[in-house]
Amino acid sequence: IKSRFLWMFAWFFIGYHIKVADFCHFISYFRIKFRSLEDVMMKGIIAVLGLAAILILPVFGCSKDEDSGSIFSIKTGGNTAEENVQETETQPAVQPVTQYVKTWGVWFYQNEQDIGKPSKDVSEKQYMDFGSKVSTLEKKDINGKTYSKVMLPDRSEYWVEAKTLVDKFIVITQKDVLCYKQPDTDYADTIMLQPGDLGLFSREMDGWINADFLAYRPVEPGGEIKRVGNKWIKDGYTEDLSTAKEAYYLSLAYYYLYSKEKDVNKAIERLEKAASINVTGDTEITYVINDLLAGLTGENEEPTEREGDVEIILPVQDDGE
């Protein structure tokens, strides 16, 4: 019995250790497998989260542009990048534009708050004559009128009503320049412009010039004299500023010779002004002024080329009041 008991104990002891070893081996194997499974699962979770981030973040992190339908418009300062680019293209910085005073004279006001006041009530101002050159910086509607902010050559800035400025002048320098109603040779008019006739530039198209001519000419040879007004011309003109200044005072002299307010003395004054305004030499129309002035001061006879009293509109004079 004792021997049998010892053999049973021995077999139990050996079997126990074998089972324990097997169990430990199983546990170790399971832990290894579990660790591999854990790694696989963690990698899978990371992959799933990464894919979700790629798919979901653009939806919540970016805003869809309603106009273009794009979801890649990045918000910057309240506007999308696309909107910012569009604003830059449609609202470019204003570039200074060279213009000239087209009236007898006009007051420039330095302070915007003085606009609309009589010139006598404004201290910071400057009077500018016909032909004075400025750089127009911007335009602004004030009290129902459009005003231009301009800069003089000394870089001082003023405000003036926009309608007193023009881009350039057109002066006829050749005889019998034909006018046109449209920028096409099939629209020829019967009016012939003459040297010294002044026009205020309006626009240009395909080599044609459109201008508002202050001249008064017969509708047809020997016919009724009327204001030429807005016409198209192709050639026979200059844009020279010195010539334009002479032409302006020549137009005033014609007014005092041929309007109902006929005044030969005032006409002579305007011609003398025209003859002396340029100190750099004669222009292409100086001879017209000298011939007319000589006729008035020498023989005191009015030219017969434009006989008859006609109602002529005096080019705008503005004393700033």
XYZ file of C-alpha atoms in Angstrom:
321
model
C 0.000 0.000 0.000
C 2.776 2.335 0.920
C 4.573 1.597 -2.302
C 1.412 2.133 -4.316
C 0.831 5.395 -2.554
C 4.328 6.534 -3.378
C 3.902 5.622 -7.018
C 0.591 7.506 -7.169
C 2.163 10.524 -5.517
C 5.053 10.394 -7.955
C 2.770 10.196 -10.947
C 0.622 13.006 -9.524
C 3.682 15.157 -8.892
C 5.040 14.568 -12.375
C 1.646 15.080 -13.994
C 1.060 18.218 -11.975
C 4.313 19.742 -13.122
C 3.606 18.729 -16.705
C 0.181 20.339 -16.552
C 1.536 23.439 -14.902
C 4.201 23.668 -17.564
C 1.643 23.161 -20.280
C -0.638 25.743 -18.708
C 2.153 28.257 -18.361
C 3.170 27.603 -21.922
C -0.415 28.112 -22.990
C -0.669 31.321 -21.046
C 2.583 32.604 -22.529
C 1.425 31.638 -25.995
C -1.930 33.331 -25.433
C -0.242 36.485 -24.148
C 1.959 36.577 -27.210
C -1.024 36.085 -29.484
C -3.058 38.591 -27.529
C -0.281 41.142 -27.794
C -0.149 40.604 -31.577
C -3.901 40.891 -31.742
C -3.766 44.040 -29.657
C -1.191 45.521 -31.975
C -3.300 44.660 -34.992
C -6.384 46.131 -33.397
C -4.556 49.323 -32.409
C -3.179 49.706 -35.901
C -6.634 49.133 -37.304
C -8.175 51.709 -34.995
C -5.500 54.242 -35.949
C -6.113 53.573 -39.642
C -9.873 53.968 -39.215
C -9.461 57.220 -37.274
C -7.060 58.561 -39.885
C -9.473 57.772 -42.695
C -12.295 59.397 -40.760
C -10.197 62.515 -40.238
C -9.499 62.763 -43.967
C -13.173 62.412 -44.850
C -14.772 64.419 -42.050
C -12.411 67.339 -41.306
C -12.847 69.155 -44.686
C -16.592 69.186 -44.097
C -16.307 70.838 -40.678
C -13.066 72.749 -41.169
C -13.814 74.448 -44.502
C -16.801 76.388 -45.767
C -18.450 75.802 -49.089
C -18.361 78.751 -51.440
C -21.933 79.312 -52.545
C -20.977 80.867 -55.869
C -18.320 78.457 -57.053
C -19.494 75.312 -55.209
C -15.943 74.695 -53.950
C -15.359 73.388 -50.429
C -11.743 74.471 -50.425
C -12.312 78.212 -49.868
C -10.292 79.103 -46.780
C -11.761 81.812 -44.574
C -9.484 84.833 -44.101
C -10.677 87.924 -42.302
C -14.350 87.269 -42.878
C -14.040 86.657 -46.628
C -12.951 83.608 -48.547
C -9.607 83.676 -50.293
C -11.495 83.539 -53.587
C -13.622 86.526 -52.545
C -10.546 88.501 -51.527
C -8.958 87.927 -54.937
C -12.188 88.929 -56.667
C -12.395 92.175 -54.688
C -8.841 93.038 -55.674
C -9.670 92.499 -59.344
C -12.981 94.377 -59.398
C -11.877 97.213 -57.118
C -8.379 98.176 -58.243
C -6.551 101.078 -56.682
C -7.524 104.376 -58.297
C -4.753 105.739 -60.505
C -4.368 109.534 -60.811
C -5.810 110.920 -64.053
C -4.470 114.092 -65.660
C -7.210 116.647 -66.302
C -7.536 120.354 -67.037
C -9.759 123.208 -65.935
C -12.177 123.880 -68.803
C -13.877 127.017 -67.474
C -12.856 130.660 -67.300
C -11.710 129.965 -63.758
C -12.808 128.099 -60.647
C -12.107 128.022 -56.937
C -10.457 124.929 -55.491
C -11.380 124.240 -51.844
C -8.811 122.534 -49.654
C -11.241 121.160 -47.066
C -14.097 118.841 -47.976
C -16.356 120.374 -45.310
C -16.203 123.724 -47.158
C -17.833 122.309 -50.286
C -21.040 124.178 -51.075
C -20.024 127.363 -49.283
C -19.595 130.697 -51.123
C -15.941 131.367 -51.872
C -16.006 134.507 -49.717
C -16.682 132.304 -46.684
C -13.782 129.941 -47.373
C -10.236 130.799 -46.346
C -8.286 127.766 -47.560
C -8.823 127.908 -51.319
C -7.030 128.554 -54.598
C -8.268 130.104 -57.836
C -7.345 128.175 -60.989
C -7.534 129.549 -64.546
C -8.555 127.830 -67.757
C -6.137 125.079 -68.759
C -4.665 124.543 -65.280
C -3.433 120.951 -65.042
C -4.347 118.713 -62.111
C -4.203 115.039 -61.174
C -7.635 113.704 -60.270
C -7.361 111.250 -57.365
C -10.984 110.325 -56.705
C -14.591 111.385 -57.214
C -17.300 111.692 -54.606
C -21.003 112.565 -54.620
C -21.690 115.377 -52.175
C -25.083 117.060 -51.790
C -26.293 115.806 -55.159
C -23.200 116.892 -57.099
C -20.036 115.056 -58.108
C -16.768 116.498 -56.835
C -13.207 115.551 -57.678
C -10.333 115.401 -55.254
C -7.346 116.726 -57.184
C -3.643 117.171 -56.603
C -1.574 120.068 -57.932
C 2.059 119.724 -59.063
C 3.214 120.803 -55.577
C 1.243 117.794 -54.186
C -1.299 119.956 -52.387
C -4.814 118.503 -52.557
C -8.123 120.265 -53.179
C -11.772 119.625 -54.017
C -13.536 120.950 -57.110
C -16.752 120.142 -58.955
C -16.019 117.386 -61.470
C -17.873 119.058 -64.351
C -15.308 121.874 -64.437
C -12.573 119.460 -65.576
C -11.867 117.761 -68.898
C -9.364 115.121 -70.017
C -7.992 117.179 -72.918
C -8.776 119.839 -75.512
C -9.239 119.521 -79.256
C -8.256 122.526 -81.398
C -8.828 122.672 -85.145
C -5.666 123.655 -87.021
C -6.665 123.111 -90.657
C -9.243 124.798 -92.872
C -12.587 123.215 -93.705
C -12.401 120.223 -91.367
C -15.503 118.137 -92.010
C -17.635 117.020 -89.052
C -19.424 113.698 -88.701
C -22.534 112.699 -86.773
C -21.140 109.213 -86.148
C -17.617 107.728 -86.317
C -18.187 106.620 -89.899
C -17.510 108.379 -93.205
C -21.098 107.677 -94.290
C -22.315 110.069 -91.560
C -20.652 113.233 -92.877
C -22.191 116.530 -91.742
C -22.332 119.792 -93.695
C -20.512 121.799 -91.029
C -16.910 122.781 -91.689
C -14.680 123.661 -88.750
C -11.971 126.311 -89.110
C -8.562 126.953 -87.495
C -8.905 128.045 -83.876
C -12.225 126.302 -83.185
C -12.089 124.717 -79.737
C -13.604 121.405 -78.643
C -13.828 119.713 -75.243
C -12.784 116.076 -75.555
C -15.458 113.474 -74.860
C -14.162 110.109 -76.086
C -12.130 108.329 -78.747
C -13.016 105.331 -80.920
C -11.036 103.616 -83.659
C -9.050 106.738 -84.507
C -12.091 109.032 -84.339
C -12.370 111.907 -81.854
C -15.649 112.949 -80.275
C -15.767 116.436 -78.760
C -18.162 119.196 -77.766
C -17.152 122.096 -80.009
C -17.690 125.603 -78.665
C -17.422 127.000 -82.189
C -20.251 128.587 -84.150
C -20.291 127.848 -87.851
C -22.775 127.957 -90.742
C -24.798 124.786 -91.101
C -23.960 125.098 -94.798
C -21.923 127.636 -96.791
C -23.644 131.010 -96.453
C -26.323 129.477 -94.238
C -27.492 130.007 -90.680
C -24.796 130.091 -88.025
C -25.297 127.638 -85.175
C -23.330 126.184 -82.342
C -21.445 123.133 -83.596
C -21.852 121.093 -80.419
C -21.020 117.390 -80.170
C -19.418 116.039 -83.349
C -16.911 113.451 -84.551
C -13.764 114.343 -86.474
C -10.959 112.290 -87.988
C -8.089 114.714 -88.458
C -7.073 118.375 -88.741
C -6.644 119.024 -85.009
C -4.121 119.276 -82.184
C -4.287 118.468 -78.478
C -1.577 120.975 -77.557
C -2.419 122.825 -74.332
C -0.839 126.143 -75.366
C -2.911 126.128 -78.540
C -6.028 125.317 -76.509
C -5.468 128.336 -74.263
C -5.274 130.616 -77.293
C -8.368 128.996 -78.783
C -10.352 129.513 -75.583
C -9.823 133.269 -75.502
C -10.388 133.410 -79.254
C -13.801 131.802 -78.688
C -14.617 134.508 -76.123
C -13.597 137.191 -78.617
C -15.980 135.710 -81.187
C -18.727 135.795 -78.593
C -18.345 139.535 -78.056
C -18.208 140.132 -81.796
C -21.188 138.099 -82.959
C -23.605 137.655 -80.071
C -26.406 139.946 -78.982
C -24.020 141.200 -76.275
C -21.716 142.626 -78.899
C -18.816 144.543 -77.381
C -15.807 145.201 -79.628
C -13.661 146.463 -76.768
C -14.176 143.256 -74.788
C -13.432 141.261 -77.915
C -10.134 143.114 -78.308
C -9.293 142.438 -74.663
C -9.837 138.719 -75.161
C -7.729 138.695 -78.323
C -4.909 140.517 -76.551
C -5.118 137.955 -73.779
C -4.947 135.157 -76.343
C -1.965 136.765 -78.077
C 0.013 137.170 -74.850
C -0.832 133.962 -72.999
C 1.938 131.920 -74.600
C 5.495 133.066 -73.919
C 7.170 130.121 -75.628
C 6.315 131.132 -79.183
C 3.552 131.029 -81.757
C 1.183 128.120 -82.178
C -0.635 126.836 -85.244
C -3.512 129.275 -84.684
C -1.613 132.385 -83.545
C -1.954 133.900 -87.017
C -5.755 133.724 -86.731
C -5.646 135.775 -83.520
C -3.178 138.307 -84.888
C -5.141 138.823 -88.103
C -8.406 139.360 -86.236
C -6.783 141.671 -83.694
C -5.133 143.726 -86.440
C -8.436 144.098 -88.222
C -10.161 145.367 -85.088
C -7.463 147.723 -83.838
C -6.190 148.950 -87.204
C -9.274 149.588 -89.317
C -11.774 149.086 -86.478
C -13.872 146.992 -88.808
C -15.515 143.783 -87.814
C -14.718 140.729 -89.919
C -17.336 140.033 -92.554
C -16.738 136.285 -92.520
C -19.347 135.870 -89.751
C -21.757 138.711 -90.401
C -25.041 138.891 -88.538
C -25.987 138.807 -84.897
C -26.392 135.311 -83.548
C -27.110 134.204 -80.019
C -23.931 132.566 -78.836
C -23.588 130.729 -75.547
C -20.586 132.027 -73.681
C -18.207 129.280 -72.533
C -18.795 128.667 -68.846
C -17.342 131.273 -66.509
C -17.172 130.422 -62.828
C -16.062 132.856 -60.173
C -16.616 130.297 -57.450
C -19.600 132.040 -55.895
